[in-house]
Amino acid sequence: MIELKLRFRVPIQLFFVFGFPIFLMIAFSVIFAKNNPSYLQENLGIIMMYAVLSASIASLSIEISKYNADQYYSMLERRGANKYVYLLAQILGFVLIVFLSSLVILAIAVVVYHYQLPRFGVVLLYYVKLYLYAIPFFLISIIIGFGVKNPAIASSLGLPIMFVSFFLSGMMIPFSQMTGIIRVISANFFLTQLLSALTETLTHHYLLQPNWLEILLSVAVILLLAIYTIRHRSFAKR
């Protein structure tokens, strides 16, 4: 609860979690709806992932880096607290904020763009998948946050990673409009495949068939890097 309250006191983090995803939704809806009137209906599952990437890579990674550089985790440990539990509390705080952000996106889609909500069971399944597929990106935020020396470097590294992920996964240019080598790279990018699975939950069709072996291998690599970073690069001490 402390971490959740702190997040609402940081304007730049609120922008990335709420303002930025909403801006992208409106901007891309205006751009792509000209050629595809059902753009929002077909892509809302992808659009709601904006909040996950913005919250994790652009916000949580910077917050972890700041806490680590200020030796906050070490201070907690010296006072008898468990630094890993507090790190988990940070992640859960962002998870709750992502949920609120996604609800705002969903509400705007319904009210402004007349999005037709699927039945409750489908929406619930979508959220289960959304949080499950968000795990790699919270791990990436841990890698960035603990792997760099200060929040400025975390920001300069996290933002490009976020935008490259947006581009390669078809979140900025729809996958159907990609051609050549970019389409090949995108098709083999694990985030593109996860987004395809999310889209299928709401629309009952895949953008491309997910390669779950490729996805699992990608997540396994990210997990191993996160474990290594936490063990060897994290929790700075005086």
Short mmCIF file of C-alpha atoms in Angstrom, two decimals:
data_model
loop_
_atom_site.label_atom_id
_atom_site.label_comp_id
_atom_site.label_asym_id
_atom_site.label_seq_id
_atom_site.Cartn_x
_atom_site.Cartn_y
_atom_site.Cartn_z
CA MET A 1 0.00 0.00 0.00
CA ILE A 2 2.91 2.35 0.72
CA GLU A 3 4.37 1.71 -2.73
CA LEU A 4 0.98 2.19 -4.36
CA LYS A 5 0.52 5.56 -2.65
CA LEU A 6 4.03 6.63 -3.58
CA ARG A 7 3.40 5.89 -7.26
CA PHE A 8 0.45 8.31 -7.30
CA ARG A 9 2.77 11.05 -6.01
CA VAL A 10 5.18 10.80 -8.96
CA PRO A 11 3.73 12.70 -11.96
CA ILE A 12 6.11 11.25 -14.56
CA GLN A 13 5.21 7.70 -13.55
CA LEU A 14 1.50 8.49 -13.69
CA PHE A 15 2.06 9.86 -17.19
CA PHE A 16 3.71 6.66 -18.40
CA VAL A 17 1.11 4.41 -16.77
CA PHE A 18 -2.03 6.41 -17.60
CA GLY A 19 -1.41 9.32 -19.97
CA PHE A 20 0.98 7.67 -22.42
CA PRO A 21 -1.07 4.51 -23.12
CA ILE A 22 -4.23 6.59 -23.57
CA PHE A 23 -2.40 8.96 -25.92
CA LEU A 24 -1.17 6.02 -28.01
CA MET A 25 -4.64 4.51 -28.17
CA ILE A 26 -6.20 7.75 -29.40
CA ALA A 27 -3.36 8.52 -31.83
CA PHE A 28 -3.28 5.09 -33.44
CA SER A 29 -7.07 4.88 -33.55
CA VAL A 30 -7.17 8.13 -35.50
CA ILE A 31 -4.36 7.05 -37.85
CA PHE A 32 -5.40 3.48 -38.62
CA ALA A 33 -9.19 3.77 -38.33
CA LYS A 34 -9.23 5.66 -41.64
CA ASN A 35 -8.37 2.46 -43.51
CA ASN A 36 -9.81 0.04 -40.96
CA PRO A 37 -12.98 1.22 -39.15
CA SER A 38 -12.85 -1.83 -36.86
CA TYR A 39 -9.24 -1.13 -35.83
CA LEU A 40 -10.03 -0.58 -32.15
CA GLN A 41 -12.36 -3.57 -31.95
CA GLU A 42 -9.66 -5.81 -33.40
CA ASN A 43 -6.69 -4.37 -31.52
CA LEU A 44 -7.89 -3.39 -28.04
CA GLY A 45 -6.18 -6.46 -26.60
CA ILE A 46 -2.87 -5.14 -27.94
CA ILE A 47 -3.59 -1.54 -26.92
CA MET A 48 -4.07 -2.52 -23.27
CA MET A 49 -0.54 -3.97 -23.30
CA TYR A 50 0.75 -0.38 -23.72
CA ALA A 51 0.12 0.14 -20.00
CA VAL A 52 2.13 -2.98 -19.08
CA LEU A 53 5.23 -1.98 -21.04
CA SER A 54 5.00 1.66 -19.95
CA ALA A 55 4.58 0.74 -16.27
CA SER A 56 7.28 -1.91 -16.18
CA ILE A 57 10.05 -0.85 -18.54
CA ALA A 58 9.59 2.93 -18.41
CA SER A 59 8.62 3.34 -14.74
CA LEU A 60 9.41 0.36 -12.51
CA SER A 61 12.94 -0.05 -13.86
CA ILE A 62 13.71 3.58 -13.01
CA GLU A 63 12.20 3.22 -9.54
CA ILE A 64 14.23 0.08 -8.79
CA SER A 65 17.39 1.80 -9.99
CA LYS A 66 16.67 4.80 -7.77
CA TYR A 67 16.05 2.67 -4.68
CA ASN A 68 19.18 0.63 -5.35
CA ALA A 69 21.39 3.67 -5.98
CA ASP A 70 20.11 5.28 -2.78
CA GLN A 71 20.83 1.99 -0.94
CA TYR A 72 17.23 1.83 0.19
CA TYR A 73 17.09 -1.97 -0.03
CA SER A 74 20.23 -2.28 2.09
CA MET A 75 18.73 0.07 4.66
CA LEU A 76 15.61 -2.09 4.83
CA GLU A 77 17.72 -5.17 5.43
CA ARG A 78 19.70 -3.48 8.20
CA ARG A 79 16.41 -2.63 9.88
CA GLY A 80 15.23 -6.24 9.75
CA ALA A 81 13.00 -6.04 6.66
CA ASN A 82 13.20 -8.44 3.75
CA LYS A 83 14.42 -6.60 0.66
CA TYR A 84 13.01 -9.27 -1.68
CA VAL A 85 9.56 -8.89 -0.15
CA TYR A 86 9.77 -5.14 -0.63
CA LEU A 87 10.79 -5.63 -4.28
CA LEU A 88 7.73 -7.85 -4.69
CA ALA A 89 5.62 -5.12 -3.09
CA GLN A 90 6.93 -2.66 -5.68
CA ILE A 91 5.96 -5.01 -8.50
CA LEU A 92 2.50 -5.63 -7.03
CA GLY A 93 2.00 -1.89 -6.70
CA PHE A 94 2.64 -1.48 -10.41
CA VAL A 95 0.43 -4.49 -11.18
CA LEU A 96 -2.49 -2.74 -9.44
CA ILE A 97 -1.79 0.49 -11.27
CA VAL A 98 -1.69 -1.39 -14.60
CA PHE A 99 -5.11 -2.81 -13.76
CA LEU A 100 -6.49 0.68 -13.11
CA SER A 101 -4.87 1.98 -16.31
CA SER A 102 -6.35 -0.84 -18.37
CA LEU A 103 -9.80 -0.11 -16.92
CA VAL A 104 -9.46 3.54 -17.98
CA ILE A 105 -8.44 2.45 -21.49
CA LEU A 106 -11.37 0.05 -21.60
CA ALA A 107 -13.81 2.73 -20.41
CA ILE A 108 -12.62 5.23 -23.05
CA ALA A 109 -12.90 2.55 -25.73
CA VAL A 110 -16.50 1.81 -24.72
CA VAL A 111 -17.67 5.41 -24.26
CA VAL A 112 -15.75 7.21 -27.02
CA TYR A 113 -15.18 4.50 -29.64
CA HIS A 114 -18.28 2.36 -28.92
CA TYR A 115 -16.24 -0.75 -28.25
CA GLN A 116 -18.46 -3.78 -27.75
CA LEU A 117 -17.45 -5.56 -24.57
CA PRO A 118 -17.28 -9.36 -24.78
CA ARG A 119 -18.89 -11.42 -22.06
CA PHE A 120 -17.41 -11.28 -18.56
CA GLY A 121 -15.74 -14.69 -18.78
CA VAL A 122 -13.78 -13.63 -21.87
CA VAL A 123 -12.65 -10.37 -20.23
CA LEU A 124 -11.58 -12.28 -17.11
CA LEU A 125 -9.58 -14.76 -19.20
CA TYR A 126 -7.98 -11.84 -21.04
CA TYR A 127 -6.82 -10.28 -17.76
CA VAL A 128 -5.38 -13.58 -16.57
CA LYS A 129 -3.38 -13.84 -19.79
CA LEU A 130 -2.42 -10.15 -19.67
CA TYR A 131 -0.81 -10.51 -16.24
CA LEU A 132 0.78 -13.83 -17.12
CA TYR A 133 2.31 -12.37 -20.27
CA ALA A 134 3.40 -9.27 -18.33
CA ILE A 135 5.82 -11.31 -16.17
CA PRO A 136 8.75 -11.11 -18.66
CA PHE A 137 8.51 -7.33 -18.74
CA PHE A 138 8.60 -6.97 -14.99
CA LEU A 139 11.68 -9.21 -15.11
CA ILE A 140 13.17 -6.89 -17.74
CA SER A 141 12.52 -3.95 -15.42
CA ILE A 142 14.47 -5.78 -12.69
CA ILE A 143 17.36 -6.41 -15.10
CA ILE A 144 17.48 -2.74 -16.10
CA GLY A 145 16.90 -1.39 -12.61
CA PHE A 146 19.60 -3.45 -10.92
CA GLY A 147 21.93 -3.63 -13.91
CA VAL A 148 22.67 0.09 -14.20
CA LYS A 149 24.21 2.59 -11.81
CA ASN A 150 21.52 5.25 -11.57
CA PRO A 151 17.97 6.20 -12.67
CA ALA A 152 19.21 8.40 -15.53
CA ILE A 153 20.90 5.42 -17.20
CA ALA A 154 17.85 3.25 -16.48
CA SER A 155 15.66 5.82 -18.25
CA SER A 156 18.01 6.17 -21.21
CA LEU A 157 18.04 2.38 -21.59
CA GLY A 158 14.43 1.58 -20.71
CA LEU A 159 12.69 4.01 -23.05
CA PRO A 160 14.47 2.78 -26.22
CA ILE A 161 13.75 -0.83 -25.25
CA MET A 162 10.08 0.06 -24.78
CA PHE A 163 9.79 1.84 -28.14
CA VAL A 164 11.67 -0.89 -30.01
CA SER A 165 9.30 -3.42 -28.42
CA PHE A 166 6.33 -1.30 -29.53
CA PHE A 167 7.67 -1.22 -33.08
CA LEU A 168 8.78 -4.83 -33.52
CA SER A 169 5.64 -6.29 -31.95
CA GLY A 170 3.22 -4.46 -34.24
CA MET A 171 1.96 -2.13 -31.52
CA MET A 172 2.93 0.97 -33.53
CA ILE A 173 2.61 -0.34 -37.07
CA PRO A 174 0.11 -3.22 -37.33
CA PHE A 175 1.76 -6.56 -38.03
CA SER A 176 -0.46 -7.02 -41.11
CA GLN A 177 1.14 -3.93 -42.68
CA MET A 178 4.75 -5.02 -42.13
CA THR A 179 6.78 -6.36 -45.03
CA GLY A 180 10.18 -7.82 -45.75
CA ILE A 181 12.79 -8.44 -43.09
CA ILE A 182 10.92 -6.35 -40.50
CA ARG A 183 7.93 -8.68 -40.78
CA VAL A 184 10.18 -11.73 -40.39
CA ILE A 185 11.82 -10.27 -37.28
CA SER A 186 8.46 -9.26 -35.86
CA ALA A 187 6.97 -12.70 -36.49
CA ASN A 188 9.77 -14.28 -34.45
CA PHE A 189 9.64 -11.70 -31.64
CA PHE A 190 8.12 -13.31 -28.56
CA LEU A 191 6.05 -10.20 -27.71
CA THR A 192 4.36 -10.28 -31.12
CA GLN A 193 3.36 -13.87 -30.49
CA LEU A 194 2.07 -13.10 -26.99
CA LEU A 195 0.03 -10.21 -28.39
CA SER A 196 -1.40 -12.55 -31.00
CA ALA A 197 -2.56 -14.87 -28.21
CA LEU A 198 -4.09 -11.90 -26.34
CA THR A 199 -5.89 -10.74 -29.47
CA GLU A 200 -7.26 -14.21 -30.07
CA THR A 201 -8.84 -14.15 -26.60
CA LEU A 202 -11.00 -11.16 -27.50
CA THR A 203 -11.44 -11.61 -31.27
CA HIS A 204 -11.14 -15.42 -31.70
CA HIS A 205 -8.46 -15.13 -34.39
CA TYR A 206 -4.67 -14.98 -34.30
CA LEU A 207 -2.54 -12.30 -35.95
CA LEU A 208 -0.04 -15.15 -36.37
CA GLN A 209 0.19 -18.59 -34.82
CA PRO A 210 2.19 -18.33 -31.57
CA ASN A 211 5.31 -20.46 -31.34
CA TRP A 212 5.14 -21.42 -27.66
CA LEU A 213 8.56 -23.08 -27.67
CA GLU A 214 10.10 -19.84 -28.92
CA ILE A 215 8.15 -17.87 -26.31
CA LEU A 216 9.23 -20.17 -23.46
CA LEU A 217 12.87 -20.03 -24.54
CA SER A 218 12.76 -16.21 -24.69
CA VAL A 219 11.16 -15.97 -21.24
CA ALA A 220 13.67 -18.50 -19.85
CA VAL A 221 16.57 -16.35 -21.06
CA ILE A 222 15.00 -13.24 -19.49
CA LEU A 223 14.40 -15.12 -16.23
CA LEU A 224 18.01 -16.34 -16.06
CA LEU A 225 19.28 -12.81 -16.71
CA ALA A 226 17.00 -11.46 -13.97
CA ILE A 227 18.24 -14.09 -11.48
CA TYR A 228 21.86 -13.31 -12.37
CA THR A 229 21.26 -9.56 -12.04
CA ILE A 230 19.58 -9.90 -8.64
CA ARG A 231 22.34 -12.17 -7.32
CA HIS A 232 25.39 -10.37 -8.66
CA ARG A 233 24.46 -6.77 -9.47
CA SER A 234 21.67 -5.77 -7.10
CA PHE A 235 21.12 -4.38 -3.62
CA ALA A 236 24.09 -2.02 -3.36
CA LYS A 237 25.63 -1.67 0.09
CA ARG A 238 27.79 1.01 1.59
#
